[in-house]
C-alpha atoms as one frame of an Amber mdcrd trajectory, in Angstrom:
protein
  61.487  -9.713  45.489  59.043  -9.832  42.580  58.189  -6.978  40.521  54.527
  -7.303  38.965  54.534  -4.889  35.691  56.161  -1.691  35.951  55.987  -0.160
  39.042  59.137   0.164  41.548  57.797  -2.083  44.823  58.865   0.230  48.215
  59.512  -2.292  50.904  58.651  -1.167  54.028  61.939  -2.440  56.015  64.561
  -1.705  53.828  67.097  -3.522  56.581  64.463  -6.526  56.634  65.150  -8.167
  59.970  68.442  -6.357  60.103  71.130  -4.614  57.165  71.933  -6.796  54.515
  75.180  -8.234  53.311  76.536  -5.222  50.614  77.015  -7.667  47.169  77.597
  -4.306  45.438  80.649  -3.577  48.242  83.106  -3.745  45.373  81.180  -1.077
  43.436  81.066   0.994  46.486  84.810   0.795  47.014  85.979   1.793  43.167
  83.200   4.493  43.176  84.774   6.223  46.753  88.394   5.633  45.751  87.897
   7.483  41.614  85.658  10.020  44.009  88.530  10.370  46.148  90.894  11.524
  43.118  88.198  13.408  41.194  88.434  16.775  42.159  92.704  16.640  41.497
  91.711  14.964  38.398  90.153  17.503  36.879  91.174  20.355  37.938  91.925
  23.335  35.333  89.163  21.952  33.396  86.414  23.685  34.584  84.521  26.390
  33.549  83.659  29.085  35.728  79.676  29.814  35.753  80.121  32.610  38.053
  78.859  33.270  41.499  75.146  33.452  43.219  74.833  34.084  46.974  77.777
  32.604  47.974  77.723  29.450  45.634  80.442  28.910  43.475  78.930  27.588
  39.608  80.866  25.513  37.372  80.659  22.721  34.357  83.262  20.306  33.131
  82.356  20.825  28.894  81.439  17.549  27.512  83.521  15.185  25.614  82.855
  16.154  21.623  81.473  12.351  21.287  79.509  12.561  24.383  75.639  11.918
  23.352  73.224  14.486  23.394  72.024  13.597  26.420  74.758  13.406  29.086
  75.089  16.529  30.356  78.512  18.272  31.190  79.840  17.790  34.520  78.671
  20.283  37.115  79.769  21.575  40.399  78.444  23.858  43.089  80.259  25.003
  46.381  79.129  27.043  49.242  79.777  27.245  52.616  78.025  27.003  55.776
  78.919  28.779  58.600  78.742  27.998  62.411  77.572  24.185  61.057  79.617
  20.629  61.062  79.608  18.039  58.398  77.301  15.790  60.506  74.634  18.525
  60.870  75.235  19.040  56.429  74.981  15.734  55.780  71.936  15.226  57.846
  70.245  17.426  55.860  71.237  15.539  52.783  70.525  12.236  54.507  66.541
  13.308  55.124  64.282  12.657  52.917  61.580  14.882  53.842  64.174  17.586
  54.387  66.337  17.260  50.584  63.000  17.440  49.285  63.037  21.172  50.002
  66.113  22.005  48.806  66.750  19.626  45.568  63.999  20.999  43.772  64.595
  18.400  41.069  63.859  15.532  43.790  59.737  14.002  42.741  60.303  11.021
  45.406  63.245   8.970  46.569  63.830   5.961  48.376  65.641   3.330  50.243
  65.647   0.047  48.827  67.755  -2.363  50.492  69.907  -0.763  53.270  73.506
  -2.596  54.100  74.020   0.322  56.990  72.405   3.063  58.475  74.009   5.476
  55.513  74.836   3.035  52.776  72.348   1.580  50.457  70.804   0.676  47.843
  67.850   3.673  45.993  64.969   4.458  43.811  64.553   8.168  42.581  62.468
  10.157  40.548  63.460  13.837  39.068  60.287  15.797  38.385  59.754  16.105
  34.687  58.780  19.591  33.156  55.120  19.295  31.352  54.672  17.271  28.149
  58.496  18.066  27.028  60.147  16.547  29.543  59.500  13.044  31.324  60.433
  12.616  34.552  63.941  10.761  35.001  64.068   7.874  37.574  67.488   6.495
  38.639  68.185   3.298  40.911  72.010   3.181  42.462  73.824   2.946  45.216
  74.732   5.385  48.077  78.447   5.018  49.347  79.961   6.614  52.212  83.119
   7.607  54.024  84.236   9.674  56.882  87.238  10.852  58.867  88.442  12.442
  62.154  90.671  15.592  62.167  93.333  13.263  62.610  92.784  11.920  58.986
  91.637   8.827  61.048  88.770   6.392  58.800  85.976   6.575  60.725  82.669
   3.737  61.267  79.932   6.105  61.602  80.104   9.844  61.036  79.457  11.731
  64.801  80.244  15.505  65.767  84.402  14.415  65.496  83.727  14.073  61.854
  85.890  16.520  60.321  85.416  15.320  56.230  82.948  13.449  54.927  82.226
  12.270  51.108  78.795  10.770  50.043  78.527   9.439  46.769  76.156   7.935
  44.004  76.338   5.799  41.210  73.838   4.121  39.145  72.952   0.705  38.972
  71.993  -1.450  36.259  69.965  -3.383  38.252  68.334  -3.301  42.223  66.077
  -5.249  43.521  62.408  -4.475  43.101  62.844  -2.059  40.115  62.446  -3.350
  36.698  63.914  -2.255  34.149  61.583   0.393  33.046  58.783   2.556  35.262
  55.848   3.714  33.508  56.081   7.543  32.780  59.421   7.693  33.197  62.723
   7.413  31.444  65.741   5.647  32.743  68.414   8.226  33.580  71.795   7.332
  34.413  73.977   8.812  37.467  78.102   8.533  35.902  79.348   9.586  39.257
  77.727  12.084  41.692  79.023  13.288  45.225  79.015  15.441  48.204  82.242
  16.581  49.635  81.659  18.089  53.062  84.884  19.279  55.143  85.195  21.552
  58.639  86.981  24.774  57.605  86.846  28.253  60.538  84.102  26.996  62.171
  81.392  26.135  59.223  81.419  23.241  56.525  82.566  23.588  52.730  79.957
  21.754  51.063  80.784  20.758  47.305  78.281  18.954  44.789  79.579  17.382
  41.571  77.312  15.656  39.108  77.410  13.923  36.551  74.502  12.551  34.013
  73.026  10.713  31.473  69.306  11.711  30.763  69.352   9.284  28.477  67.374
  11.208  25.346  68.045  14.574  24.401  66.529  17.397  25.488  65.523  21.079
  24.598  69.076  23.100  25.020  67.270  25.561  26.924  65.821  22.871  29.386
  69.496  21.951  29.460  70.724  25.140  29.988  68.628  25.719  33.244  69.967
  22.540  34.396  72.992  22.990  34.543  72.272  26.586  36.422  69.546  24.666
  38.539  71.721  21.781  40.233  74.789  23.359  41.449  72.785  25.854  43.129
  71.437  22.774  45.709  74.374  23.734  47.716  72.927  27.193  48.205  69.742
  25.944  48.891  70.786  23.380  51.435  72.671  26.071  53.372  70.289  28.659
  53.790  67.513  25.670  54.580  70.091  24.268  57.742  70.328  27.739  58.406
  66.780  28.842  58.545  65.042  25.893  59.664  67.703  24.365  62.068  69.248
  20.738  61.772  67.286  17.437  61.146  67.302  15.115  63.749  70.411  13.190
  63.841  70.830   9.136  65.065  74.475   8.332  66.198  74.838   4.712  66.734
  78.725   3.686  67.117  77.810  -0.318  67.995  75.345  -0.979  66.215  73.043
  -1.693  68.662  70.025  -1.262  66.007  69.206  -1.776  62.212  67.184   1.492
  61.174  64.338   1.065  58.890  63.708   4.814  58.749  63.957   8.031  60.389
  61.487  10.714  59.113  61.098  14.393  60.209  58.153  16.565  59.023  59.765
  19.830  58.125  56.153  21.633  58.669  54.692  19.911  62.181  58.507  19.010
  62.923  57.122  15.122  63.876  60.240  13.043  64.373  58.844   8.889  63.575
  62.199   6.654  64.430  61.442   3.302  62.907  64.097   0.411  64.054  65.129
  -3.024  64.308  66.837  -3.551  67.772  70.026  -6.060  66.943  71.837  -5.614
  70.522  70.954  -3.803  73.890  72.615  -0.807  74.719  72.042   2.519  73.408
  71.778   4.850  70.793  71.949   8.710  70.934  69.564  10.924  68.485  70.402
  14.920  68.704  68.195  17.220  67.691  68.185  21.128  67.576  66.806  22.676
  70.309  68.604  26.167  69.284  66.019  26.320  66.148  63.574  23.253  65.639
  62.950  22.259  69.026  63.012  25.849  71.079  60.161  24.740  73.499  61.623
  20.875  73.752  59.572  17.621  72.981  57.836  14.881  73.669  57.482  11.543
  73.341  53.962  11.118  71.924  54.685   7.363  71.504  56.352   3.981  71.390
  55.184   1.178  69.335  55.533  -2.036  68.392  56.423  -5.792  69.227  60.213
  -4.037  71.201  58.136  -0.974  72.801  58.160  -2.174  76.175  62.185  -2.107
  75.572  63.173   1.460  75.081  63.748   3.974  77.707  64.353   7.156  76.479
  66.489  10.218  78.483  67.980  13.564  78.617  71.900  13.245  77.584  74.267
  15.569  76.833  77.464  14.578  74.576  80.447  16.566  74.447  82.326  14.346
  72.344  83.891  16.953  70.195  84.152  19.201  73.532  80.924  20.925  73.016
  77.873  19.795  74.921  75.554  18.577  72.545  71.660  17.912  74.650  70.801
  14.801  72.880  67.875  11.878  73.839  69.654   8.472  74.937  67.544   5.617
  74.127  68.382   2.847  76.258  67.374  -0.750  74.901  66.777  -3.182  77.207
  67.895  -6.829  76.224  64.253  -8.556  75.999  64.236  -6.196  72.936  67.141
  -8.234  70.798  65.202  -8.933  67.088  61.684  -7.104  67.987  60.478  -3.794
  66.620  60.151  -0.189  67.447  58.267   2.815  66.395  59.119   6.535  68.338
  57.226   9.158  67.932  58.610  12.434  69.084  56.491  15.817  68.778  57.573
  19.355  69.025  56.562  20.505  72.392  54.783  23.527  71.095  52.701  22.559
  68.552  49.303  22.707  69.999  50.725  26.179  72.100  53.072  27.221  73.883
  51.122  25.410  77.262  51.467  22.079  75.227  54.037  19.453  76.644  54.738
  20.321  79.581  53.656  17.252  81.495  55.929  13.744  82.227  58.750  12.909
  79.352  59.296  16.489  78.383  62.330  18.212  77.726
């Protein structure tokens, strides 16, 4: 992919006509298993930043020939109650939704996808006036996942009982060179999301680590490192108040995703995907909060349309009936397109949607 002057190119299909093979697997691997070992690792070392709402603030000081501009290592953990580490990490997963509640998030995006949660991304952290440019990183996005059992699990589902997410920068990824106008080229060391089942709710834990790359007023540093632990918080009491993003379970692989968007105002769910097998694919969403008056299917586009059924289902998988929509995808489908569009049944009123395909 060609990059004319400096501007990141977005594809549209990040999974092209399906995922790509992962050349940066190896990367992936050594970032998950120091991940893995960094919380023992360090432990005694960090400084205690206090506590806000819940959230538990702390830094890892800096190394005294650390430069100027790598900030000390930070960590934030909460806890959510009544939610599991799928419904956490969905809201981490979302675009639309981390937006809300990593303040320090301008834009982000998926570049070249080798899964439906593992790829390659563009970001941009907002910059603060003339003093402060905006920082864009490019990196990968690794994850793992395990049953109760301690069990290595393919795809993270409502069984998940720990999940880590992590990030790493990149010095290169395809279709961003080397430096985007008005911003400077910040570097992620390590940065993760540990998020484990404990009394019925989900410890969520954040630890970053970064290089903004030129120094920086110590008071814009300061509220930094106050700022970014305090995402845990944030994404908590956003779950919590606004109800779960929709969530796409697909154990076979039946589909390559290009992208699954949620509008957190009109609540618009737009499923875009590649459809590799027939079968079917289960997407839950939150009818206790989000969706209290049901939905409906407002449309189904593209060249695979005419392939995909959707239904009612409910999963009880982790013994708890879940009401999900089972899209069906019919085998004239294989290697075409498809665009859902699913609407909050009351948006136009509580009358609207109450006709064929609503639930």
């Amino acid at each position: 992919m060609s990059t004319p002057g400096n501007v990141a190119i977005i594809p549209e299909r990040p999974a092209e006509n399906g995922y790509w093979k992962n050349e940066w697997q190896h990367v992936a691997d050594e970032l998950i298993n120091m991940l893995l070992t960094l919380r023992q690792d360090t432990e005694g070392g960090w400084e205690d930043r206090g506590t806000t709402k819940g959230c538990e603030i702390a830094i890892y000081p800096r190394k005294p020939d650390d430069a100027f501009s790598v900030m000390p290592m930070f960590r934030g953990k909460t806890h959510a109650a009544g939610l599991t580490p799928l419904e956490v990490f969905t809201g981490i997963r979302m675009t639309g939704f981390r937006m809300m509640w990593d303040t320090r998030v301008q834009s982000a995006h998926i570049m070249r996808s080798f899964s439906m949660h593992e790829f390659l991304f563009y970001l941009v952290w907002r910059g603060i006036g003339p003093i402060y440019k905006p920082r864009d990183i490019c990196g990968i996005q690794a994850l793992r996942c395990w049953d109760a059992a301690g069990n290595l699990q393919r795809i993270p589902d409502f069984t998940t009982n720990s999940l880590l997410l992590g990030y790493q920068s990149l010095d290169e990824v395809p279709g961003v060179p080397a430096e985007v106008e008005g911003c400077v080229r910040a570097k992620v060391f390590k940065a993760a999301f540990y998020l484990e089942s404990r009394d019925g709710g989900c410890d969520i834990t954040y630890i970053g680590h970064v290089d903004l790359a030129t120094a920086i007023p110590h008071y814009i540093l300061t509220t930094l490192h106050s700022e970014l632990p305090k995402c845990t918080l944030r994404l908590r009491d956003m779950l919590i108040t606004f109800g779960v993003p929709p969530v796409l379970i697909d154990r076979q692989g039946r589909i390559a995703l290009q992208y699954l968007s949620c509008n957190p105002e009109s609540r618009q769910v737009s499923l875009h995907a590649t459809i590799m097998q027939p079968g079917t694919v289960h997407l839950y969403l939150d009818y206790n909060k989000m969706f209290t008056q049901g939905v409906i299917i407002s449309n189904v586009l593209g060249s695979a349309a005419a392939a995909v059924s959707v239904r009612e289902h409910f999963g009880t998988e982790d013994g708890l009936e879940r009401r999900m929509l089972a899209l069906d995808l019919m085998p004239e489908g294989v290697s075409g397109e498809f665009r859902l569009i699913i609407d909050a049944a009351d948006k136009e009123g509580p009358e609207s949607g109450t006709g064929p395909g609503w639930w």
